[in-house]
Structure formats: C-alpha cells, structure tokens
mmCIF file of C-alpha atoms in Angstrom:
data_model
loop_
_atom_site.group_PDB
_atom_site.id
_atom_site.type_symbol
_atom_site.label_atom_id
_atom_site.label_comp_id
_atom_site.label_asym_id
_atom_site.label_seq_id
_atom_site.Cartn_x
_atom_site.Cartn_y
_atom_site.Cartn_z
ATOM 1 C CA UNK E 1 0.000 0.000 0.000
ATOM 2 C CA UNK E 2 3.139 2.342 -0.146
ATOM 3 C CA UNK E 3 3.833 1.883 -3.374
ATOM 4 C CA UNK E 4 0.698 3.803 -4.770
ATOM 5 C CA UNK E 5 1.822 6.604 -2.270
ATOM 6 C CA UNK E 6 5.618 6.886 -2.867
ATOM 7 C CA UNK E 7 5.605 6.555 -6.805
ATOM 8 C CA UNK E 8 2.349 8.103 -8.060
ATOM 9 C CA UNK E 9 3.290 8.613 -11.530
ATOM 10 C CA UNK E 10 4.495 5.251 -11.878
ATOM 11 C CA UNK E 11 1.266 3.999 -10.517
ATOM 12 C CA UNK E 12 -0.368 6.089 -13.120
ATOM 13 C CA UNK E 13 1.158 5.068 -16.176
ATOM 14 C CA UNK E 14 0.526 1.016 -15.301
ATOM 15 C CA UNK E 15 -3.339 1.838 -14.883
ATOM 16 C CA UNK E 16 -3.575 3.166 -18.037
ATOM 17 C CA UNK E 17 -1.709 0.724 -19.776
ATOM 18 C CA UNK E 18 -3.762 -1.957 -17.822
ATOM 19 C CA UNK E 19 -6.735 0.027 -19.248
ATOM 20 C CA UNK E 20 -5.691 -0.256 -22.736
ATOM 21 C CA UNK E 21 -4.799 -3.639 -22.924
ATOM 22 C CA UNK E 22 -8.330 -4.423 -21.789
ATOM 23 C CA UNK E 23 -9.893 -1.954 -24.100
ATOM 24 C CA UNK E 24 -8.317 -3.615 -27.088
ATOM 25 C CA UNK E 25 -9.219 -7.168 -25.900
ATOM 26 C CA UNK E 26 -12.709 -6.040 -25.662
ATOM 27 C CA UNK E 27 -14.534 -7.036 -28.841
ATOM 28 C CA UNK E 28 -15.916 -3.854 -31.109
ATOM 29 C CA UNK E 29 -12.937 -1.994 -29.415
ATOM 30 C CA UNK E 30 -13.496 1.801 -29.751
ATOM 31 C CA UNK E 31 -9.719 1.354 -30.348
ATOM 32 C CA UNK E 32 -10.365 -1.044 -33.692
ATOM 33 C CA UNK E 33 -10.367 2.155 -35.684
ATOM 34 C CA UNK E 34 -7.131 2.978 -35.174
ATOM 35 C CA UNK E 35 -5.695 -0.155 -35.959
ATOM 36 C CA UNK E 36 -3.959 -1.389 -38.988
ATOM 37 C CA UNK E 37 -5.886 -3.630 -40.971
ATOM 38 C CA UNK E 38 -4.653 -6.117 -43.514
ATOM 39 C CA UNK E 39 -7.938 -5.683 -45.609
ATOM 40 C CA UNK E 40 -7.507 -2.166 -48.146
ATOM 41 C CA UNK E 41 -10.622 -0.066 -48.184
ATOM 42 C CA UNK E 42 -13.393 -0.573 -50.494
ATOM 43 C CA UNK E 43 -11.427 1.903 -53.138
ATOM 44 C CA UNK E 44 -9.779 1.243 -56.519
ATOM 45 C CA UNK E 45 -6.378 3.200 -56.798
ATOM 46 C CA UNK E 46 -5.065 4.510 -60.257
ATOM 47 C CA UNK E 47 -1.519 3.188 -60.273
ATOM 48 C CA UNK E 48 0.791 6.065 -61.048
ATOM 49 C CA UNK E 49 2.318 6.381 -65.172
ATOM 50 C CA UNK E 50 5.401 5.312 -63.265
ATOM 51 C CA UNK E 51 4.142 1.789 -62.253
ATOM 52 C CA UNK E 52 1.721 1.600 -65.472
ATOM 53 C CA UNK E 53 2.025 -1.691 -68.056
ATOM 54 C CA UNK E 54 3.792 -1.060 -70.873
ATOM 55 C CA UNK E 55 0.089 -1.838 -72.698
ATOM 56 C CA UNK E 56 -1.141 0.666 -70.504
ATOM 57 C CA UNK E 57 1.206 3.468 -71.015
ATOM 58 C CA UNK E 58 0.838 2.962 -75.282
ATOM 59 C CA UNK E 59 -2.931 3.070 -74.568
ATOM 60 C CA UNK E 60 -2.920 6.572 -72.568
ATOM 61 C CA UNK E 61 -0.652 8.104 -75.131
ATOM 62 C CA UNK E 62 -3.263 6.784 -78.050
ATOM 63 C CA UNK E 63 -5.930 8.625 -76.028
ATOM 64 C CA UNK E 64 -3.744 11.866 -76.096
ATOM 65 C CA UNK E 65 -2.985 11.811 -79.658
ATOM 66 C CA UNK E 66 -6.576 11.423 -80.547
ATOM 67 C CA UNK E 67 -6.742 14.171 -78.533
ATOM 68 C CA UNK E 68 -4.293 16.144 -80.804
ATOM 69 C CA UNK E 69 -6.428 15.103 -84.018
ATOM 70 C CA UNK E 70 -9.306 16.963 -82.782
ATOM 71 C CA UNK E 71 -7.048 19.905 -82.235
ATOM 72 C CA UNK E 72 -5.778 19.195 -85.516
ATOM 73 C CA UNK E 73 -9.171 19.720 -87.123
ATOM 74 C CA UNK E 74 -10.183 22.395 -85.275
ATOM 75 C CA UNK E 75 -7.077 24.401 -85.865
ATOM 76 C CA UNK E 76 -7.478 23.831 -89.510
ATOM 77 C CA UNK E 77 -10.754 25.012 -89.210
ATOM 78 C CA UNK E 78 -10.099 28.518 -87.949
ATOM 79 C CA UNK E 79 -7.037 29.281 -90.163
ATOM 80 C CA UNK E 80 -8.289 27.256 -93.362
ATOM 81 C CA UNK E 81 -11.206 27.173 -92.900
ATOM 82 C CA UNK E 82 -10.331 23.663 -95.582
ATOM 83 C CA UNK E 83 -6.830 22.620 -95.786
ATOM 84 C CA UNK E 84 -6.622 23.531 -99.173
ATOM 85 C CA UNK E 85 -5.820 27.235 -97.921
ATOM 86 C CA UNK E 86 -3.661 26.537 -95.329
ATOM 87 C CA UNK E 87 -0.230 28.010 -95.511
ATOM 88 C CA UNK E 88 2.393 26.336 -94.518
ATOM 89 C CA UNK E 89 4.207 29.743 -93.109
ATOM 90 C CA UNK E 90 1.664 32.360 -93.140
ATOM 91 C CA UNK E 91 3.108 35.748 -93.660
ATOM 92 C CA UNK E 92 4.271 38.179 -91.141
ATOM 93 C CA UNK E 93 1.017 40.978 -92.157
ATOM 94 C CA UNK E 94 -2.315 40.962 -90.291
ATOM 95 C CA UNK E 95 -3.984 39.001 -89.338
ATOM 96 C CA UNK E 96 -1.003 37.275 -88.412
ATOM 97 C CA UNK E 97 -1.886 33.697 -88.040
ATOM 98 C CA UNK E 98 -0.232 32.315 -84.745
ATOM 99 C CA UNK E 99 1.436 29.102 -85.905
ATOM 100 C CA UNK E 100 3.543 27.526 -88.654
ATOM 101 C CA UNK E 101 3.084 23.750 -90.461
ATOM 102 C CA UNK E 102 4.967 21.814 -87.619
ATOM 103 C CA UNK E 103 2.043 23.308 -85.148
ATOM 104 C CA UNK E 104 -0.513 20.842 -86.938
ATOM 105 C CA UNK E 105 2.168 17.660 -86.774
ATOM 106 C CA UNK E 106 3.025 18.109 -83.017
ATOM 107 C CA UNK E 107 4.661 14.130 -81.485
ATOM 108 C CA UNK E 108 1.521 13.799 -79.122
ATOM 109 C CA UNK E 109 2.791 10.603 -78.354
ATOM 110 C CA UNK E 110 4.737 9.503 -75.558
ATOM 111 C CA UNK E 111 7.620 7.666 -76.072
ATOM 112 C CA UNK E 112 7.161 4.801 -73.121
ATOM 113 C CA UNK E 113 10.882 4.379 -73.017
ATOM 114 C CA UNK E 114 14.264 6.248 -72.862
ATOM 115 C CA UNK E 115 14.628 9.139 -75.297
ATOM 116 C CA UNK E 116 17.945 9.635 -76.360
ATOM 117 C CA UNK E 117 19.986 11.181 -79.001
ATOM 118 C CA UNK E 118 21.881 8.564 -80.543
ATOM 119 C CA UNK E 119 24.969 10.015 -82.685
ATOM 120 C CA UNK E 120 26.957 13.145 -82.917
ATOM 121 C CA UNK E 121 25.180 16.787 -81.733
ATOM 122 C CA UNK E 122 24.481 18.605 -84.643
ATOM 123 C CA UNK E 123 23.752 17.129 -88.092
ATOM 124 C CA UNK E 124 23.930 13.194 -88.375
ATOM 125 C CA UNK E 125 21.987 12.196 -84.873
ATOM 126 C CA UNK E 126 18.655 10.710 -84.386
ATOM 127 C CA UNK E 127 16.433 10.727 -81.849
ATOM 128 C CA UNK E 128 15.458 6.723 -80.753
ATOM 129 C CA UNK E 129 12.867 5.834 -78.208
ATOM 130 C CA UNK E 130 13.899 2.808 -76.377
ATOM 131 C CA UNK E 131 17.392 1.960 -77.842
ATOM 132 C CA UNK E 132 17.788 -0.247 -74.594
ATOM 133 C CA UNK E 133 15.089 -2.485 -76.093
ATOM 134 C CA UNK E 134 17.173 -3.703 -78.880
ATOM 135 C CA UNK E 135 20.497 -3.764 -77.289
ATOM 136 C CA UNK E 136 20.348 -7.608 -76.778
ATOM 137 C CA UNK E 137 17.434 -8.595 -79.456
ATOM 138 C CA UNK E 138 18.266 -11.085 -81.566
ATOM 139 C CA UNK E 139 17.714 -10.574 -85.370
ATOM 140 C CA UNK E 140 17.392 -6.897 -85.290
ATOM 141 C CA UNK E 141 17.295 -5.562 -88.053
ATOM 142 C CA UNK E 142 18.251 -1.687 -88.942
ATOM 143 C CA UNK E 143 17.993 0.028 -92.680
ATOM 144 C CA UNK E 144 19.826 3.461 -93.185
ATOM 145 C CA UNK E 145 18.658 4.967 -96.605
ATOM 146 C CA UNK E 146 20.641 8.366 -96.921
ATOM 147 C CA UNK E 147 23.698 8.184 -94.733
ATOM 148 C CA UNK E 148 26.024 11.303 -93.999
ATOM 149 C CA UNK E 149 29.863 10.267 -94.367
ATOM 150 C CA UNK E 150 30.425 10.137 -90.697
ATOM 151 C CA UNK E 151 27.671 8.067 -90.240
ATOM 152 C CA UNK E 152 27.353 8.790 -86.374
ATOM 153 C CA UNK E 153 24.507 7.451 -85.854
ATOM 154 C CA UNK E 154 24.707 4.382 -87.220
ATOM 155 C CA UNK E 155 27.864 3.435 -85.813
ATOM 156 C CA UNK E 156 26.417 4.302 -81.486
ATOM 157 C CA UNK E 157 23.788 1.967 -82.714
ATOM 158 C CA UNK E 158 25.840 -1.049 -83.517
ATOM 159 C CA UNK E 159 28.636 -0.253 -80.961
ATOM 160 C CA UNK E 160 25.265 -0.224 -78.283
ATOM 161 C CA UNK E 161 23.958 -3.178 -79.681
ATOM 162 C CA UNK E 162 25.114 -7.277 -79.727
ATOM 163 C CA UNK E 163 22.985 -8.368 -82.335
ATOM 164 C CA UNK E 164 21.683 -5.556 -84.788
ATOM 165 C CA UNK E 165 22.369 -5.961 -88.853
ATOM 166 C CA UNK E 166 22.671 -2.494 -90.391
ATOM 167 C CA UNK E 167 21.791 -2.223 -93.893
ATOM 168 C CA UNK E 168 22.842 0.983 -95.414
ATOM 169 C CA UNK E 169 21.730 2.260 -99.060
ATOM 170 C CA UNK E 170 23.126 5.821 -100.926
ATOM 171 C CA UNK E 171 24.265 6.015 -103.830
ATOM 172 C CA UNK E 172 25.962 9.405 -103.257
ATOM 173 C CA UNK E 173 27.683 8.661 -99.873
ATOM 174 C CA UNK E 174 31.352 6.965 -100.052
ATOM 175 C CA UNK E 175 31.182 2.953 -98.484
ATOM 176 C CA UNK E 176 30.446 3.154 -95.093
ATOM 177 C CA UNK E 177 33.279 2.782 -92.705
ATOM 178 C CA UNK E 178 33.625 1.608 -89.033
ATOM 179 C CA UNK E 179 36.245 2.591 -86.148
ATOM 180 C CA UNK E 180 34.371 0.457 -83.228
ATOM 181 C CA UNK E 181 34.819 -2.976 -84.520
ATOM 182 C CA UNK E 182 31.555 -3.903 -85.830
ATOM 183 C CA UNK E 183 31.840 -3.641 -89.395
ATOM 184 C CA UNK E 184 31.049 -7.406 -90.071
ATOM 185 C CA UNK E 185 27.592 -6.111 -89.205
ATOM 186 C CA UNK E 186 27.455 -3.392 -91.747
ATOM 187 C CA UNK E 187 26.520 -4.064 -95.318
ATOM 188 C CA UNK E 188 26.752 -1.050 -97.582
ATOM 189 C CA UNK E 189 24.632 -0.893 -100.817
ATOM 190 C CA UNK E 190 25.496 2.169 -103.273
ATOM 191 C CA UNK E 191 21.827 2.094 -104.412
ATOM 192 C CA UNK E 192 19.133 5.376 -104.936
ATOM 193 C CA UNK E 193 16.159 4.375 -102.832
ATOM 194 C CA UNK E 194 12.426 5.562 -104.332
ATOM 195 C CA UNK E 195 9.192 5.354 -104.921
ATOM 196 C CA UNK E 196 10.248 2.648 -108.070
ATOM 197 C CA UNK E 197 12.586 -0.059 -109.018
ATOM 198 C CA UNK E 198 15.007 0.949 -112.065
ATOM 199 C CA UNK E 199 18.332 -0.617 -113.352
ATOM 200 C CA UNK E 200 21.288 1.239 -113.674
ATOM 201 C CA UNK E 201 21.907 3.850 -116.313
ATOM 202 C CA UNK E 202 25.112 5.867 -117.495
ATOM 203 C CA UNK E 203 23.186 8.620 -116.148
ATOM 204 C CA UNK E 204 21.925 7.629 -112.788
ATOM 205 C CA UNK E 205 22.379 4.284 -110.297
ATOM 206 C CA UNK E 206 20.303 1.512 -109.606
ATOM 207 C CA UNK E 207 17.327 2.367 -108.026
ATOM 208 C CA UNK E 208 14.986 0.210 -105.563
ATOM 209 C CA UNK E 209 11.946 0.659 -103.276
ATOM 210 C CA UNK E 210 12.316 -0.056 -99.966
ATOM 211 C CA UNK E 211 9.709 -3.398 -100.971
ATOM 212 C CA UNK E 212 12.042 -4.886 -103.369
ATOM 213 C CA UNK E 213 15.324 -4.176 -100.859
ATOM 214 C CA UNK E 214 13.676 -6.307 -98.054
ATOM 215 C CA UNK E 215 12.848 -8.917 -100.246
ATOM 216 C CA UNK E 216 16.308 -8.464 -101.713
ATOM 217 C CA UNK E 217 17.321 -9.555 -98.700
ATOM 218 C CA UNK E 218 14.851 -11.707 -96.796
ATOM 219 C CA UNK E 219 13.241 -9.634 -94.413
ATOM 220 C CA UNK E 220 9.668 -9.489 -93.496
ATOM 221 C CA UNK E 221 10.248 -6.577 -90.841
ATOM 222 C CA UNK E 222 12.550 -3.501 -89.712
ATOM 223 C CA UNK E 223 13.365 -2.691 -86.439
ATOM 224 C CA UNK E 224 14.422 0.931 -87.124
ATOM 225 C CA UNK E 225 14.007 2.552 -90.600
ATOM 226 C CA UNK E 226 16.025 5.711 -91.200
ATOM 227 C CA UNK E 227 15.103 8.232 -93.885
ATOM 228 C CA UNK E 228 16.870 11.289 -94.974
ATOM 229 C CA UNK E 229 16.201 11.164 -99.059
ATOM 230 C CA UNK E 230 16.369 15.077 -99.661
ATOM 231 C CA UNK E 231 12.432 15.499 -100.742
ATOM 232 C CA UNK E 232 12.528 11.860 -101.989
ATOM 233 C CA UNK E 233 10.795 10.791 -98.908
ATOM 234 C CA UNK E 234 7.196 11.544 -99.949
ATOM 235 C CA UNK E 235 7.065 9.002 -102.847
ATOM 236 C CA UNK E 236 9.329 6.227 -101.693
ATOM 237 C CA UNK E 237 7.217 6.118 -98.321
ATOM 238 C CA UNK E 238 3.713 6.002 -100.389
ATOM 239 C CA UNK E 239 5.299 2.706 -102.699
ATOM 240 C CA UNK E 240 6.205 1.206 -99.282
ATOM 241 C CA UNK E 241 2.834 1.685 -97.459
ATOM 242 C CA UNK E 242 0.870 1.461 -100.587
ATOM 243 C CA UNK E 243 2.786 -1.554 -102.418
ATOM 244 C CA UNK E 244 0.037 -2.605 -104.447
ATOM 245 C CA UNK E 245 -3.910 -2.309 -106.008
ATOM 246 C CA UNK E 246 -4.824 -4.423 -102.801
ATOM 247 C CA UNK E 247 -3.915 -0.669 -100.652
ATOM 248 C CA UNK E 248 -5.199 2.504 -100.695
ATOM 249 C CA UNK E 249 -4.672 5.832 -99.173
ATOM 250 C CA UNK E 250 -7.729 4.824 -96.981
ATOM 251 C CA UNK E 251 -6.141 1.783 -95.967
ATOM 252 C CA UNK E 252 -2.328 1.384 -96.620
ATOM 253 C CA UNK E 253 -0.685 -1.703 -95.169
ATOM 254 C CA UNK E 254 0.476 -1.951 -91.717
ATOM 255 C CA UNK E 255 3.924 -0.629 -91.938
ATOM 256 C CA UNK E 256 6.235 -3.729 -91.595
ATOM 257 C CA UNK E 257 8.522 -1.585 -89.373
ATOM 258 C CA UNK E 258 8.904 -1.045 -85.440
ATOM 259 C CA UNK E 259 10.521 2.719 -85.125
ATOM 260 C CA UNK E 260 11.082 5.032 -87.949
ATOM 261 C CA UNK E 261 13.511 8.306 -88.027
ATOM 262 C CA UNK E 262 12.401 10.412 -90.730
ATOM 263 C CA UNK E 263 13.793 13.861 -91.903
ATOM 264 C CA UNK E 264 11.002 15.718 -93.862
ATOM 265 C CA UNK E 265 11.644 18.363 -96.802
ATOM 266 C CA UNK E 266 8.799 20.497 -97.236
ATOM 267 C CA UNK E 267 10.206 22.140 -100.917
ATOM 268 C CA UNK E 268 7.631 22.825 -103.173
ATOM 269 C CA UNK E 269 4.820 21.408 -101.117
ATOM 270 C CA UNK E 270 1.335 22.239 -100.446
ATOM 271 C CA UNK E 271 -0.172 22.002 -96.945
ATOM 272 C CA UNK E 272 -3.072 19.687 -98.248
ATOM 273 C CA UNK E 273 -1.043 16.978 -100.005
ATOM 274 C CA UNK E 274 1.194 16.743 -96.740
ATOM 275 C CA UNK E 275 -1.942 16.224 -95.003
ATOM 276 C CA UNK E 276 -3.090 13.845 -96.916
ATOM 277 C CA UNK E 277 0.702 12.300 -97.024
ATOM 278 C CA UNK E 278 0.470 12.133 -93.076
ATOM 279 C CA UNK E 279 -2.623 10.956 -92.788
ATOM 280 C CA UNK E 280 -1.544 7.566 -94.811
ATOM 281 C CA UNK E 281 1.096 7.141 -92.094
ATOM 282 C CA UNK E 282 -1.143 7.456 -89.453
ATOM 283 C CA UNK E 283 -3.399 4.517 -90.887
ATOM 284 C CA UNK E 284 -0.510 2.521 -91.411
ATOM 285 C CA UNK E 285 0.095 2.597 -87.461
ATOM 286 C CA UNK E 286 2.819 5.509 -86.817
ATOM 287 C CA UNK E 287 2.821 7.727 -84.258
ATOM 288 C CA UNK E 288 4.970 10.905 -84.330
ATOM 289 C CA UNK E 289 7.109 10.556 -80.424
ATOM 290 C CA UNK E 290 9.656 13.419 -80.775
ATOM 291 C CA UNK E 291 10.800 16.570 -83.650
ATOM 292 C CA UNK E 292 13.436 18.059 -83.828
ATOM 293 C CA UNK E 293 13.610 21.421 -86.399
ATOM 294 C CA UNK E 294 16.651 21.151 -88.810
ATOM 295 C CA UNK E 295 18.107 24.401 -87.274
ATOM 296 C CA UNK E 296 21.288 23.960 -89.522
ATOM 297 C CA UNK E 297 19.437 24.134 -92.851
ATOM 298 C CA UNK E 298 17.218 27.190 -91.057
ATOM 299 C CA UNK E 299 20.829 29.598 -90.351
ATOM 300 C CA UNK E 300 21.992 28.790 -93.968
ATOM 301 C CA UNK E 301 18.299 29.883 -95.241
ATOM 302 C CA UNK E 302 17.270 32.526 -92.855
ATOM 303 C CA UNK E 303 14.988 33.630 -95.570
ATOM 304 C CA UNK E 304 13.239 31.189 -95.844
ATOM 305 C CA UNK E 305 10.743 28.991 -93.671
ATOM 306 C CA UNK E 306 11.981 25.969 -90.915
ATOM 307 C CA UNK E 307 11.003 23.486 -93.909
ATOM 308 C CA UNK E 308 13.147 20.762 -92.967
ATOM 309 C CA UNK E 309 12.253 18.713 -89.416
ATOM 310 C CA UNK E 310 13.637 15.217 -88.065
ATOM 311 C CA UNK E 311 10.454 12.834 -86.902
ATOM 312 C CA UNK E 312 10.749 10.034 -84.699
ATOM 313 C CA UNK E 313 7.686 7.592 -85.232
ATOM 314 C CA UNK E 314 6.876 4.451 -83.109
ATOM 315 C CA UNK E 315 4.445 2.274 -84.733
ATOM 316 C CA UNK E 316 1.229 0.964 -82.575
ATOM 317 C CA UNK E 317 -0.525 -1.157 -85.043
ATOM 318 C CA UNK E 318 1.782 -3.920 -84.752
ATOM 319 C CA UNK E 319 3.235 -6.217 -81.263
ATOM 320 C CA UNK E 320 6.838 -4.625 -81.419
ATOM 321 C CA UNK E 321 9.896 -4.768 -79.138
ATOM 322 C CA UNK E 322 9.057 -1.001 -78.535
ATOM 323 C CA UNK E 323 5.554 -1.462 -77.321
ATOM 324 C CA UNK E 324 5.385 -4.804 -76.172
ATOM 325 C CA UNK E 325 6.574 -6.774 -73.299
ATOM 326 C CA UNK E 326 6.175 -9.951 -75.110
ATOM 327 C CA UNK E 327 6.833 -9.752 -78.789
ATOM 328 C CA UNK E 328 4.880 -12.583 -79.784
ATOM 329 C CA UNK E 329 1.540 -11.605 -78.819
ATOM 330 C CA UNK E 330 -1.004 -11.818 -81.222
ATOM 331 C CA UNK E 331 -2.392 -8.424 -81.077
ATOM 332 C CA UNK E 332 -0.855 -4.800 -79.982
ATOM 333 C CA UNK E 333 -2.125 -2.860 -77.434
ATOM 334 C CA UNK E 334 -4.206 -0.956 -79.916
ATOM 335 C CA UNK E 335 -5.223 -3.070 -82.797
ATOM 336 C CA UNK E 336 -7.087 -1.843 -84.999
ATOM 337 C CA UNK E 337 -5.160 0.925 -85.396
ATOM 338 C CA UNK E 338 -7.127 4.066 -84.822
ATOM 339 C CA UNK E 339 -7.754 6.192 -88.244
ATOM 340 C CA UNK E 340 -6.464 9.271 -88.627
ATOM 341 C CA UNK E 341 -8.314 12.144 -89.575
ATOM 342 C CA UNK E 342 -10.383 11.922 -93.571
ATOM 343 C CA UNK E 343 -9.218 13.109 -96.628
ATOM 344 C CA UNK E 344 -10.985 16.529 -96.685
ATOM 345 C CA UNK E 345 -13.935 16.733 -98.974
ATOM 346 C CA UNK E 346 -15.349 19.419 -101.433
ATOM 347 C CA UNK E 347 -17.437 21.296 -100.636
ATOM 348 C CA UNK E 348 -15.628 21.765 -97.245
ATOM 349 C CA UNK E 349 -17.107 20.018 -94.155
ATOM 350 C CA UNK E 350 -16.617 19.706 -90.905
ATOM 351 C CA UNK E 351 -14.329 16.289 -90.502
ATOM 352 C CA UNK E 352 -16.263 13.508 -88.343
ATOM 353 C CA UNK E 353 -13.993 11.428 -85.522
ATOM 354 C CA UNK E 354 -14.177 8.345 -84.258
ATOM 355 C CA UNK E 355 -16.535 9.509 -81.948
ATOM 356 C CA UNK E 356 -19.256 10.767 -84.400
ATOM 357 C CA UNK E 357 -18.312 14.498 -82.888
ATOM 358 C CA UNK E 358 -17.954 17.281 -85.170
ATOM 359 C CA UNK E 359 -15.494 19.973 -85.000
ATOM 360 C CA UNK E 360 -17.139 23.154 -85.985
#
C-alpha cells in the first residue's frame, strides 16, 4: 500500500496501460479504428504512369494523340477554314496567323521508353525511343537509306547493340566505314532508294523501293528505318505503305517496321497533299514521339521557312519490341489501329472522328 503513495506517476502510467490492454481485448474496441488492418478499403487506386504496363502506357498516349487530331481539325478550321488554304508559313502581315506547319504535326505521343539522341550533336543524330530495347534482341534488323559520311549514328547503334544488322543504301555517300569494330555487321549498298525499281543507267544508279530491298534480302520486318532522301521521302514512303492495287490511301498496309527516323523536306509542297501524305502514315500505325527542327538548314536559309524537321515515329498497329513486353503476342495494345483524320472533302465540311463528334 506504499507503493501507490511513494511513486504516483508510476502507478499512473501502469493503470492506463492496464486500461488499454483491456480496451483492445474487448470485442468492437473503440480502439479497432485505429488499428492497422490487412484488408484495403473498399477503393480502386489509379496506379501512377510510373508503375503503369507497358500496354497501358501505349494506350494513354493513343488517347492523347486522338486528342491532338481533334485539335488538328479544329485548328485547320479557324485558319483554313479547308486545308486547301492553309499556308504552310503564313506571312508576317495581319492578321497574323499564330502558328507555322509543324504546329498541326506536333509528337503527341509519348515515347514509353528512354529518349535519347543517338549520334553526334548537330547534323547526323537521331532521336530513338527505347534503344535499350534492342540492345540484346536477336535478329534486329536496322535500314539506313541516306547516310552522312560520318555516319554517327549508325555506328552508337551497332557499338550499343550485340545483335543488330545495319543495312545501309546511298548512292551518293562513299562505303560506309567503321572505327568500333563492328563492321562485319554493316553491309553497304550504293543504291538510290524511291518510290520505283530501275536498273542502272550511265546517267543515274540503280534504283529500288524499300519493298524490293527487303525482299532483296529476306526480311519481313525492320526494327528501325532511317530516312533522310532530300524530298525523296514523300514518294518512296507512299510505294512502301501502298505496295500494291490491294492498298489505298484509306487503308495502306500496316507498316512492316517497329521505329522510324524520318527527316522531312517540305520544298515545293502544299499544306493539303502533306496532309493527306500524313494521314496515310497514321493509318498505317505511326505515331509521331519526338521533332526536332533542322536548325542547320534554317541559319543557312534565314529567308526562308523551318522546312526541314527530323520525326521520330513508333508504330502501334503492330506487337513490337518497342511497345510490347512480349513480342509474340497476337495483337498490340491498340489493334485496330485508330484512323487518322479523312481526306478533306469538297465542298468543305466539318471532318467527323471516331466519336461521331464534329469539330465546328
């Protein structure tokens, strides 16, 4: 009975922790609520882009580049009001029209990878989304059509990579060359790539499409296509998505290829047959994932417009190393391919998405 009196506090602390072990022994505790449970509430929890599928991160960026055709559309409309009078750099006079061509062919989709440079700063590198996804895949395959002396890019790539064959076609380029020890996997064709197959002349060099090289040399699909043809890009790009009377600019083939790097030359061109142009690859599965403006071309022509831009396209039509976790699925994450926006009609009207919605 002394103990209460000479230690008070002490007595005080074991009553309440006498108190609480009782309380929580109790059942229907009033202290339940503040336990951890091992049942989650009755909520579902986005998981953050960070923890997303691979699937599931091509499937948001489809939703955000559908969102960009509507824009598309409805920025035609207030500058056009058709894409038949469209400029492609509107002059600098009222009422000053705030954009330029590359505002209507923004890369709205995400790259779901690394995006790196690959190559020397300045002229000669590419933009690649996912180079990490090819740097142990067995038969990779890798055409270059157009290729600077230097050839920077090309020769990261196969120093990065185990496995990767690199096919490279110019006909105005000297042979290719190789410092890094991986020349056995470069084969050099002095060949003009287009939108036809010709045999050699005194006046020009042999001339494929990019159908007739892959047959040339047995392959059914392309990891990464480069393209830097000076202009020539337009044609040999149609022959290769619309190979035949079976296609059609409403429905090209399924591009047979998993990443493209494209330079485009505007020269000469009119806003509506680029729009048209794009819209083929759109249907055929690309999807535009990074731009970068040809800034060199732009200082050496400062009076003229920014007509020359590098595009890096992924294509989601197709189960790819670059969009799929498995590359033997049957289906991609987005198959069918979502159109792109119709050829515009005459008289003008308002072009109809997916959706049904108009853009007025």
């Amino acid at each position: 009975m002394l103990l209460p009196r000479r230690h008070p506090r002490f007595s005080f602390l074991l009553a309440s922790l006498l108190t609480i072990s009782l309380l929580l022994l109790l059942p229907r505790s009033p202290l339940a609520a503040f336990q951890p449970s091992s049942t989650p509430p009755n909520r579902s929890l986005r998981p953050s882009a960070a923890n997303e599928g691979l699937a599931a991160k091509v499937r948001r960026s489809e939703r955000s580049y559908q969102k960009m055709l509507r824009g598309r559309d409805a920025l035609i409309s207030k500058v056009g009001p058709t894409p038949r009078y469209v400029a492609l750099f509107p002059p600098d006079k009222e009422p000053w029209p705030p954009y330029t061509v590359w505002d209507f062919f923004p890369p709205a989709f995400s790259c779901p990878h690394e995006l790196e440079r690959i190559g020397a700063l300045g002229d000669g590198g590419k933009w690649v989304c996912g180079l990490s996804r090819l740097q142990e895949k067995e038969n990779c395959v890798v055409y270059s059509v157009g290729t600077p002396d230097y050839a920077s890019f090309e020769a990261e790539l196969l120093a990065r990579t185990r496995h990767c064959q690199l096919f490279v076609f110019d006909h105005t380029a000297r042979e290719y060359w190789d410092s890094r020890g991986t020349a056995q996997r470069a084969h050099f064709k002095r060949y003009r790539v287009a939108g036809y197959d010709a045999q050699a002349t005194n006046d020009s060099p042999k001339t494929h499409t990019l159908e007739s090289l892959m047959r040339q040399n047995g392959h059914t699909h392309i990891d990464i296509l480069k393209i830097d043809l000076e202009g020539w890009e337009f044609d040999t790009l149609t022959a290769f998505l619309i190979p035949s009377m079976e296609y059609s600019a409403e429905k090209p083939r399924v591009a047979p290829v998993s990443e493209m790097l494209l330079e485009l030359h505007l020269w000469n061109r009119e806003f509506l047959d680029l729009l048209n142009w794009w819209t083929v690859l759109e249907r055929a599965g690309l999807r535009a994932v990074a731009r970068e403006p040809n800034l060199v071309y732009q200082n050496y022509n400062r009076l003229q417009g920014a007509e020359l831009a590098e595009y890096t396209f992924l294509n989601v039509a197709i189960p790819n190393v670059f969009i799929s976790d498995d590359n033997h699925t049957s289906s991609s994450p987005l198959s069918p391919p979502a159109r792109g926006p119709p050829e515009p009609a005459e008289p003008p009207v308002a072009p109809i998405h997916e959706d049904d919605e108009q853009i007025r």
